[in-house]
Amino acid sequence: MNARTYLDHNATSPVRPEAREALLAALDATGNGSSVHAEGRASRGVMDVARARVAALVGANPAGVIFTSSGTEADALALTPDYRRGETPIRCDVLLVSAVEHAAVLRGHRFPTDRVEVLPVDARGRVKLDALDAALERHSAAGRRVLLSLMVANNETGVIQPLAEAARRAHAHGALVHTDAVQAAGRIPLSLPLLGADMMSVSAHKLGGAPGAAALILADPDLRPAPLIGGGEQERGRRAGSENVPAIAAFGAAALRAADCVEADGTRINGLRERLEDALRCEFPELVLLVGDVDRLPNTSCLALPGVPAETVVIALDLAGVAASAGAACSSGKVAASHVLGAMGVSERIARSAIRLSFGWSSGEEDVDRALGVFRRVLPGLLRRRAAA
């Protein structure tokens, strides 16, 4: 079988060697991190190291790191009306989210449906700050406290949000701010203090860790969301259940490596993406590059071949050896156009044709070479079929 080219790092990234080594070492350990004997203390030490490394990735306090099983769980933990800061209860009455958030945020979790308000975005997918201002002023005048959830960067387009400015405006009205940084962590430099968010969700498998570990990181460790999972006192009583020590160890190793090379990797990967995009646009003018003129993650391309269903392109690429993903979701046998592109005002014809190519830490020039060769073999046939339809 010919070598395959993996261009779906935004879905999951291959496990880094350092993470694999840490995971295997932790699998050989015996103790439960909640136990007081030597084996338990050893497992606790492994988690403490990982906690410090994950915190350092985003410039946070290790005491604010709450390990979870996934980015979705981290989002769900954050999206609650009920908080405490120390012994003082904080009640959030309304959840504001942008129209391009991941489904893990859009559904609002523990907020009633009628307490979730969706903010519009512009044609590039960035939240409209004037709409945010209007919502904050309206709820503040009515005596309602807001929780704002705004992602760092979009998982489909890579577009980076004006988070720091949005957080500044939200805090001026006494709001709390959560950000889903699952796609951005390890791909661009992040500082939780500079971004101004109160909470940040990150996930191990997006940056080369193992699936099964993620974290909600609190800027202030004394801020406590109401637990999503009750029971024991793990994670300082903030998330019950025995921690997944091997996955957490791998998370820490991946975070350390990602932090060490985030700027160099970002520059290198941006070059790979630009080389691929430039070649495709030159050779196939029918291709539409979405949001190519706005700040976005260095690894993400969102392309469309109007009139050719995204799933058709993805399957054809897969059969030829390239792993990509569709900008559409399949549900109950129906294909729906991306809610992200719809919110941006992209026509349904283009939205239904959108695919995502995403590079990562393991990508190299040979991936661009192979991908271009596959596109050159596959796209002409798809264009002929479109013309004949």
Coordinates of C-alpha atoms in Angstrom, one line a residue:
M1 CA 0.0 0.0 0.0
N2 CA 1.4 3.4 -0.9
A3 CA 2.2 5.8 1.9
R4 CA -0.8 7.8 3.0
T5 CA -0.9 11.5 3.7
Y6 CA -2.7 12.5 6.9
L7 CA -4.3 16.0 6.7
D8 CA -6.8 15.8 9.4
H9 CA -4.9 17.0 12.5
N10 CA -7.9 19.1 13.6
A11 CA -9.8 15.9 14.2
T12 CA -6.9 14.2 16.0
S13 CA -3.2 14.4 15.8
P14 CA -0.8 11.4 15.9
V15 CA 0.6 10.6 19.3
R16 CA 4.0 12.2 19.8
P17 CA 6.9 9.9 20.6
E18 CA 7.4 11.7 24.0
A19 CA 3.7 11.2 24.8
R20 CA 3.8 7.5 23.9
E21 CA 6.8 6.9 26.1
A22 CA 5.2 8.7 29.0
L23 CA 1.9 6.7 28.5
L24 CA 3.7 3.4 28.5
A25 CA 5.7 4.3 31.6
A26 CA 2.5 5.2 33.5
L27 CA 0.9 2.0 32.4
D28 CA 3.6 0.1 34.2
A29 CA 2.8 1.9 37.5
T30 CA 0.3 0.5 39.9
G31 CA -1.0 3.1 42.3
N32 CA -4.2 5.1 42.4
G33 CA -3.4 8.8 42.7
S34 CA -5.9 9.1 45.6
S35 CA -4.0 6.5 47.7
V36 CA -1.5 7.5 50.4
H37 CA 0.9 4.6 50.0
A38 CA 4.1 4.9 47.9
E39 CA 2.5 3.6 44.7
G40 CA -0.3 6.1 45.0
R41 CA 2.1 8.9 45.7
A42 CA 4.0 8.0 42.6
S43 CA 0.9 8.3 40.5
R44 CA 0.1 11.5 42.1
G45 CA 3.6 12.8 41.3
V46 CA 3.1 11.9 37.6
M47 CA -0.1 13.9 37.5
D48 CA 1.5 16.8 39.3
V49 CA 4.2 17.0 36.7
A50 CA 1.6 16.8 33.9
R51 CA -0.5 19.4 35.6
A52 CA 2.4 21.8 35.7
R53 CA 3.2 21.2 32.0
V54 CA -0.3 21.7 30.8
A55 CA -0.6 24.9 32.8
A56 CA 2.7 26.2 31.4
L57 CA 1.5 25.6 27.8
V58 CA -1.0 28.5 28.4
G59 CA 0.7 30.5 31.1
A60 CA -1.6 29.4 33.9
N61 CA -1.4 28.3 37.5
P62 CA -1.1 24.5 37.9
A63 CA -3.7 24.7 40.7
G64 CA -6.2 25.8 38.2
V65 CA -6.0 22.7 36.0
I66 CA -8.9 20.3 36.2
F67 CA -8.3 17.1 34.3
T68 CA -11.3 15.8 32.4
S69 CA -11.8 13.0 29.8
S70 CA -12.3 15.2 26.8
G71 CA -12.6 18.7 25.5
T72 CA -16.3 18.2 25.4
E73 CA -16.4 17.4 29.1
A74 CA -14.2 20.4 29.8
D75 CA -16.7 22.6 28.0
A76 CA -19.6 21.0 29.8
L77 CA -17.9 21.6 33.1
A78 CA -17.5 25.3 32.3
L79 CA -21.0 25.9 30.9
T80 CA -22.9 26.0 34.2
P81 CA -24.9 28.8 35.7
D82 CA -23.4 28.0 39.2
Y83 CA -20.0 29.0 40.3
R84 CA -18.3 29.8 43.6
R85 CA -15.2 32.0 44.2
G86 CA -14.0 30.9 47.5
E87 CA -17.2 30.8 49.6
T88 CA -19.0 33.4 47.6
P89 CA -21.6 32.0 45.2
I90 CA -21.7 33.4 41.6
R91 CA -24.9 32.9 39.5
C92 CA -24.7 33.3 35.8
D93 CA -28.2 34.0 34.3
V94 CA -27.4 33.9 30.6
L95 CA -24.9 32.1 28.3
L96 CA -23.7 34.0 25.3
V97 CA -22.0 32.0 22.5
S98 CA -20.9 32.8 19.0
A99 CA -22.7 31.2 16.1
V100 CA -19.5 29.4 15.0
E101 CA -18.8 27.5 18.3
H102 CA -18.2 23.8 18.3
A103 CA -21.3 21.7 19.1
A104 CA -19.8 21.1 22.5
V105 CA -20.5 24.8 23.3
L106 CA -23.5 25.6 21.1
R107 CA -25.7 23.2 23.0
G108 CA -25.3 25.2 26.2
H109 CA -25.0 22.1 28.5
R110 CA -26.4 23.1 31.9
F111 CA -28.0 26.3 30.8
P112 CA -31.8 26.1 29.9
T113 CA -32.3 26.5 26.2
D114 CA -34.1 29.9 26.7
R115 CA -31.0 31.1 28.5
V116 CA -28.6 30.5 25.7
E117 CA -28.2 33.5 23.2
V118 CA -26.2 33.1 20.0
L119 CA -24.2 36.0 18.8
P120 CA -23.8 36.7 15.0
V121 CA -20.4 36.6 13.2
D122 CA -19.1 38.6 10.2
A123 CA -18.4 37.1 6.8
R124 CA -15.0 35.9 8.0
G125 CA -16.5 34.1 11.0
R126 CA -15.4 36.6 13.7
V127 CA -17.9 37.5 16.4
K128 CA -19.5 40.9 15.9
L129 CA -18.3 42.9 18.8
D130 CA -21.2 45.5 18.5
A131 CA -23.7 42.6 18.9
L132 CA -21.7 41.5 22.0
D133 CA -21.8 45.0 23.4
A134 CA -25.6 45.2 22.8
A135 CA -26.2 41.9 24.5
L136 CA -24.0 42.7 27.5
E137 CA -25.7 46.1 28.0
R138 CA -29.2 44.6 27.7
H139 CA -28.5 41.9 30.2
S140 CA -26.6 44.1 32.5
A141 CA -29.5 46.6 32.6
A142 CA -31.9 43.8 33.5
G143 CA -29.6 42.7 36.3
R144 CA -28.5 39.5 34.6
R145 CA -25.0 38.2 34.9
V146 CA -23.5 36.7 31.6
L147 CA -21.2 33.8 30.9
L148 CA -19.6 34.4 27.6
S149 CA -18.1 31.4 25.7
L150 CA -16.0 32.3 22.7
M151 CA -13.5 30.0 21.1
V152 CA -9.9 31.0 20.4
A153 CA -9.9 29.6 16.8
N154 CA -12.5 27.7 14.8
N155 CA -12.1 24.0 14.1
E156 CA -13.4 24.2 10.5
T157 CA -11.9 27.4 9.2
G158 CA -9.0 28.1 11.6
V159 CA -10.2 31.7 12.0
I160 CA -8.9 33.4 15.2
Q161 CA -11.4 35.3 17.3
P162 CA -10.9 38.7 18.9
L163 CA -11.0 37.0 22.3
A164 CA -9.0 39.4 24.4
E165 CA -11.1 42.4 23.3
A166 CA -14.3 40.4 23.8
A167 CA -13.2 39.4 27.3
R168 CA -12.3 43.0 28.2
R169 CA -15.8 44.1 27.2
A170 CA -17.5 41.2 29.0
H171 CA -15.6 41.8 32.2
A172 CA -16.6 45.5 32.2
H173 CA -20.2 44.2 32.7
G174 CA -19.2 41.7 35.4
A175 CA -19.4 38.7 33.1
L176 CA -17.4 35.5 33.3
V177 CA -15.6 34.3 30.2
H178 CA -14.8 30.8 29.0
T179 CA -12.9 29.9 25.8
D180 CA -12.6 26.7 23.9
A181 CA -8.9 26.6 23.0
V182 CA -9.0 22.9 21.9
Q183 CA -7.9 23.7 18.3
A184 CA -5.4 26.5 19.2
A185 CA -3.5 25.0 22.1
G186 CA -0.1 23.8 20.9
R187 CA -0.6 25.4 17.5
I188 CA -0.2 29.1 18.3
P189 CA 1.3 30.7 21.5
L190 CA -1.4 31.1 24.1
S191 CA -1.4 33.1 27.4
L192 CA -4.5 32.7 29.5
P193 CA -3.7 35.9 31.4
L194 CA -3.2 38.0 28.2
L195 CA -6.4 36.6 26.6
G196 CA -8.3 37.6 29.7
A197 CA -10.5 34.5 29.9
D198 CA -11.5 33.1 33.2
M199 CA -11.5 29.5 31.9
M200 CA -10.0 27.6 29.0
S201 CA -10.7 24.2 27.6
V202 CA -7.8 22.2 26.0
S203 CA -7.5 18.6 24.8
A204 CA -4.6 16.2 24.6
H205 CA -5.2 14.4 21.4
K206 CA -5.3 17.6 19.3
L207 CA -1.6 18.4 20.2
G208 CA -0.1 14.9 20.1
G209 CA -1.2 13.4 23.4
A210 CA -3.4 10.3 23.8
P211 CA -7.2 10.4 23.6
G212 CA -8.9 10.3 27.0
A213 CA -7.4 13.4 28.7
A214 CA -8.2 17.1 28.5
A215 CA -8.5 19.9 31.0
L216 CA -10.5 22.9 32.0
I217 CA -8.0 25.5 33.2
L218 CA -9.1 28.2 35.6
A219 CA -7.3 31.6 35.6
D220 CA -8.2 31.9 39.3
P221 CA -8.0 28.5 41.1
D222 CA -10.5 29.8 43.6
L223 CA -13.1 30.0 40.9
R224 CA -15.1 26.8 41.1
P225 CA -17.7 25.7 38.6
A226 CA -20.4 23.4 40.0
P227 CA -19.1 19.9 39.5
L228 CA -20.5 18.0 36.4
I229 CA -19.5 14.7 38.0
G230 CA -20.1 14.2 41.7
G231 CA -18.6 11.5 44.0
G232 CA -15.0 11.5 45.3
E233 CA -12.7 14.4 46.0
Q234 CA -10.5 14.0 43.0
E235 CA -9.2 17.2 41.3
R236 CA -9.7 19.1 44.5
G237 CA -13.4 18.1 44.6
R238 CA -14.0 19.7 41.2
R239 CA -14.2 16.5 39.1
A240 CA -14.9 13.1 40.7
G241 CA -13.6 9.8 39.5
S242 CA -10.2 8.2 39.4
E243 CA -8.0 10.1 37.0
N244 CA -6.7 8.5 33.8
V245 CA -3.0 8.6 34.8
P246 CA -1.5 7.2 31.6
A247 CA -3.4 9.6 29.4
I248 CA -2.7 12.5 31.7
A249 CA 1.1 11.6 31.7
A250 CA 1.0 11.6 27.9
F251 CA -0.9 14.9 27.9
G252 CA 1.8 16.5 30.0
A253 CA 4.6 15.2 27.7
A254 CA 2.8 16.4 24.6
A255 CA 2.2 19.8 26.2
L256 CA 5.8 20.2 27.1
R257 CA 7.0 19.3 23.6
A258 CA 4.3 21.5 22.0
A259 CA 5.3 24.5 24.2
D260 CA 9.0 24.0 23.2
C261 CA 8.4 24.1 19.5
V262 CA 5.1 26.0 19.0
E263 CA 6.6 29.0 17.3
A264 CA 9.0 27.1 15.1
D265 CA 6.3 24.5 14.2
G266 CA 3.8 27.3 13.5
T267 CA 6.2 28.9 11.0
R268 CA 7.1 25.6 9.4
I269 CA 3.5 24.4 9.1
N270 CA 2.2 27.7 7.8
G271 CA 4.7 27.3 5.0
L272 CA 3.4 23.9 4.2
R273 CA -0.2 25.1 4.1
E274 CA 0.7 28.1 1.9
R275 CA 2.6 26.0 -0.5
L276 CA -0.4 23.6 -0.9
E277 CA -2.9 26.4 -1.2
D278 CA -0.9 28.4 -3.7
A279 CA -0.4 25.4 -5.9
L280 CA -4.0 24.3 -5.8
R281 CA -5.3 27.8 -6.5
C282 CA -2.9 28.1 -9.4
E283 CA -3.7 24.8 -11.0
F284 CA -7.4 24.6 -10.1
P285 CA -9.0 28.1 -10.3
E286 CA -12.4 26.4 -9.7
L287 CA -11.4 25.8 -6.1
V288 CA -12.6 28.4 -3.6
L289 CA -10.4 29.2 -0.6
L290 CA -12.5 30.3 2.3
V291 CA -11.2 32.9 4.8
G292 CA -7.8 33.0 3.2
D293 CA -7.6 36.7 4.0
V294 CA -8.0 36.8 7.8
D295 CA -5.9 35.7 10.8
R296 CA -6.2 31.9 11.2
L297 CA -4.4 28.9 12.6
P298 CA -1.2 28.2 10.6
N299 CA -2.3 24.6 9.9
T300 CA -5.9 24.9 8.6
S301 CA -7.3 25.3 5.1
C302 CA -11.0 25.3 4.2
L303 CA -11.6 24.7 0.5
A304 CA -14.6 24.1 -1.7
L305 CA -15.2 22.8 -5.2
P306 CA -18.6 24.3 -5.8
G307 CA -21.2 21.8 -7.1
V308 CA -19.2 18.7 -5.9
P309 CA -20.5 17.4 -2.6
A310 CA -17.8 17.5 0.1
E311 CA -18.3 13.8 1.0
T312 CA -17.6 12.9 -2.7
V313 CA -14.3 14.8 -2.6
V314 CA -13.3 13.3 0.8
I315 CA -14.0 9.8 -0.3
A316 CA -12.1 10.3 -3.6
L317 CA -9.1 11.7 -1.7
D318 CA -9.2 8.9 0.9
L319 CA -9.2 6.2 -1.8
A320 CA -6.2 7.9 -3.4
G321 CA -4.3 8.1 -0.1
V322 CA -5.1 11.5 1.5
A323 CA -7.1 11.8 4.8
A324 CA -9.1 15.0 4.8
S325 CA -12.5 15.9 6.4
A326 CA -15.7 17.4 5.2
G327 CA -17.1 20.7 6.3
A328 CA -20.5 19.0 6.6
A329 CA -22.0 16.7 9.2
C330 CA -23.8 13.5 8.5
S331 CA -26.8 12.7 10.7
S332 CA -29.5 10.2 10.3
G333 CA -28.5 9.7 6.6
K334 CA -28.8 13.4 5.8
V335 CA -25.9 15.7 5.0
A336 CA -26.2 19.1 6.5
A337 CA -24.1 22.1 5.4
S338 CA -21.7 23.4 8.0
H339 CA -23.3 25.6 10.6
V340 CA -20.1 27.6 10.7
L341 CA -20.1 28.5 7.0
G342 CA -23.9 29.1 7.2
A343 CA -23.3 31.6 10.0
M344 CA -20.7 33.3 7.8
G345 CA -23.2 33.8 5.0
V346 CA -21.5 31.3 2.7
S347 CA -23.9 30.0 0.0
E348 CA -25.3 26.6 0.5
R349 CA -23.8 25.4 -2.8
I350 CA -20.3 26.3 -1.5
A351 CA -20.9 25.2 2.1
R352 CA -22.0 21.7 1.0
S353 CA -18.8 21.4 -1.0
A354 CA -16.4 22.6 1.7
I355 CA -13.5 20.3 2.9
R356 CA -10.9 20.9 5.5
L357 CA -7.2 20.1 5.3
S358 CA -5.3 20.4 8.5
F359 CA -1.5 19.9 9.1
G360 CA 0.2 19.1 12.4
W361 CA 3.4 18.4 14.2
S362 CA 4.2 15.3 12.1
S363 CA 3.5 17.0 8.7
G364 CA 6.4 17.6 6.2
E365 CA 7.1 18.6 2.7
E366 CA 6.5 15.1 1.5
D367 CA 2.9 15.4 2.6
V368 CA 2.4 18.4 0.4
D369 CA 4.1 16.6 -2.5
R370 CA 1.8 13.6 -2.2
A371 CA -1.3 15.6 -1.6
L372 CA -0.7 17.7 -4.7
G373 CA -0.1 14.5 -6.7
V374 CA -3.4 13.1 -5.5
F375 CA -5.3 16.3 -6.2
R376 CA -3.9 16.4 -9.7
R377 CA -5.2 12.8 -10.2
V378 CA -8.6 13.2 -8.5
L379 CA -9.9 16.7 -9.2
P380 CA -10.1 16.6 -13.0
G381 CA -12.4 13.6 -12.9
L382 CA -14.6 15.3 -10.3
L383 CA -14.8 18.4 -12.4
R384 CA -15.8 16.4 -15.5
R385 CA -18.5 14.6 -13.5
R386 CA -19.8 18.0 -12.3
A387 CA -19.9 19.3 -15.9
A388 CA -21.8 16.3 -17.1
A389 CA -24.3 16.4 -14.2

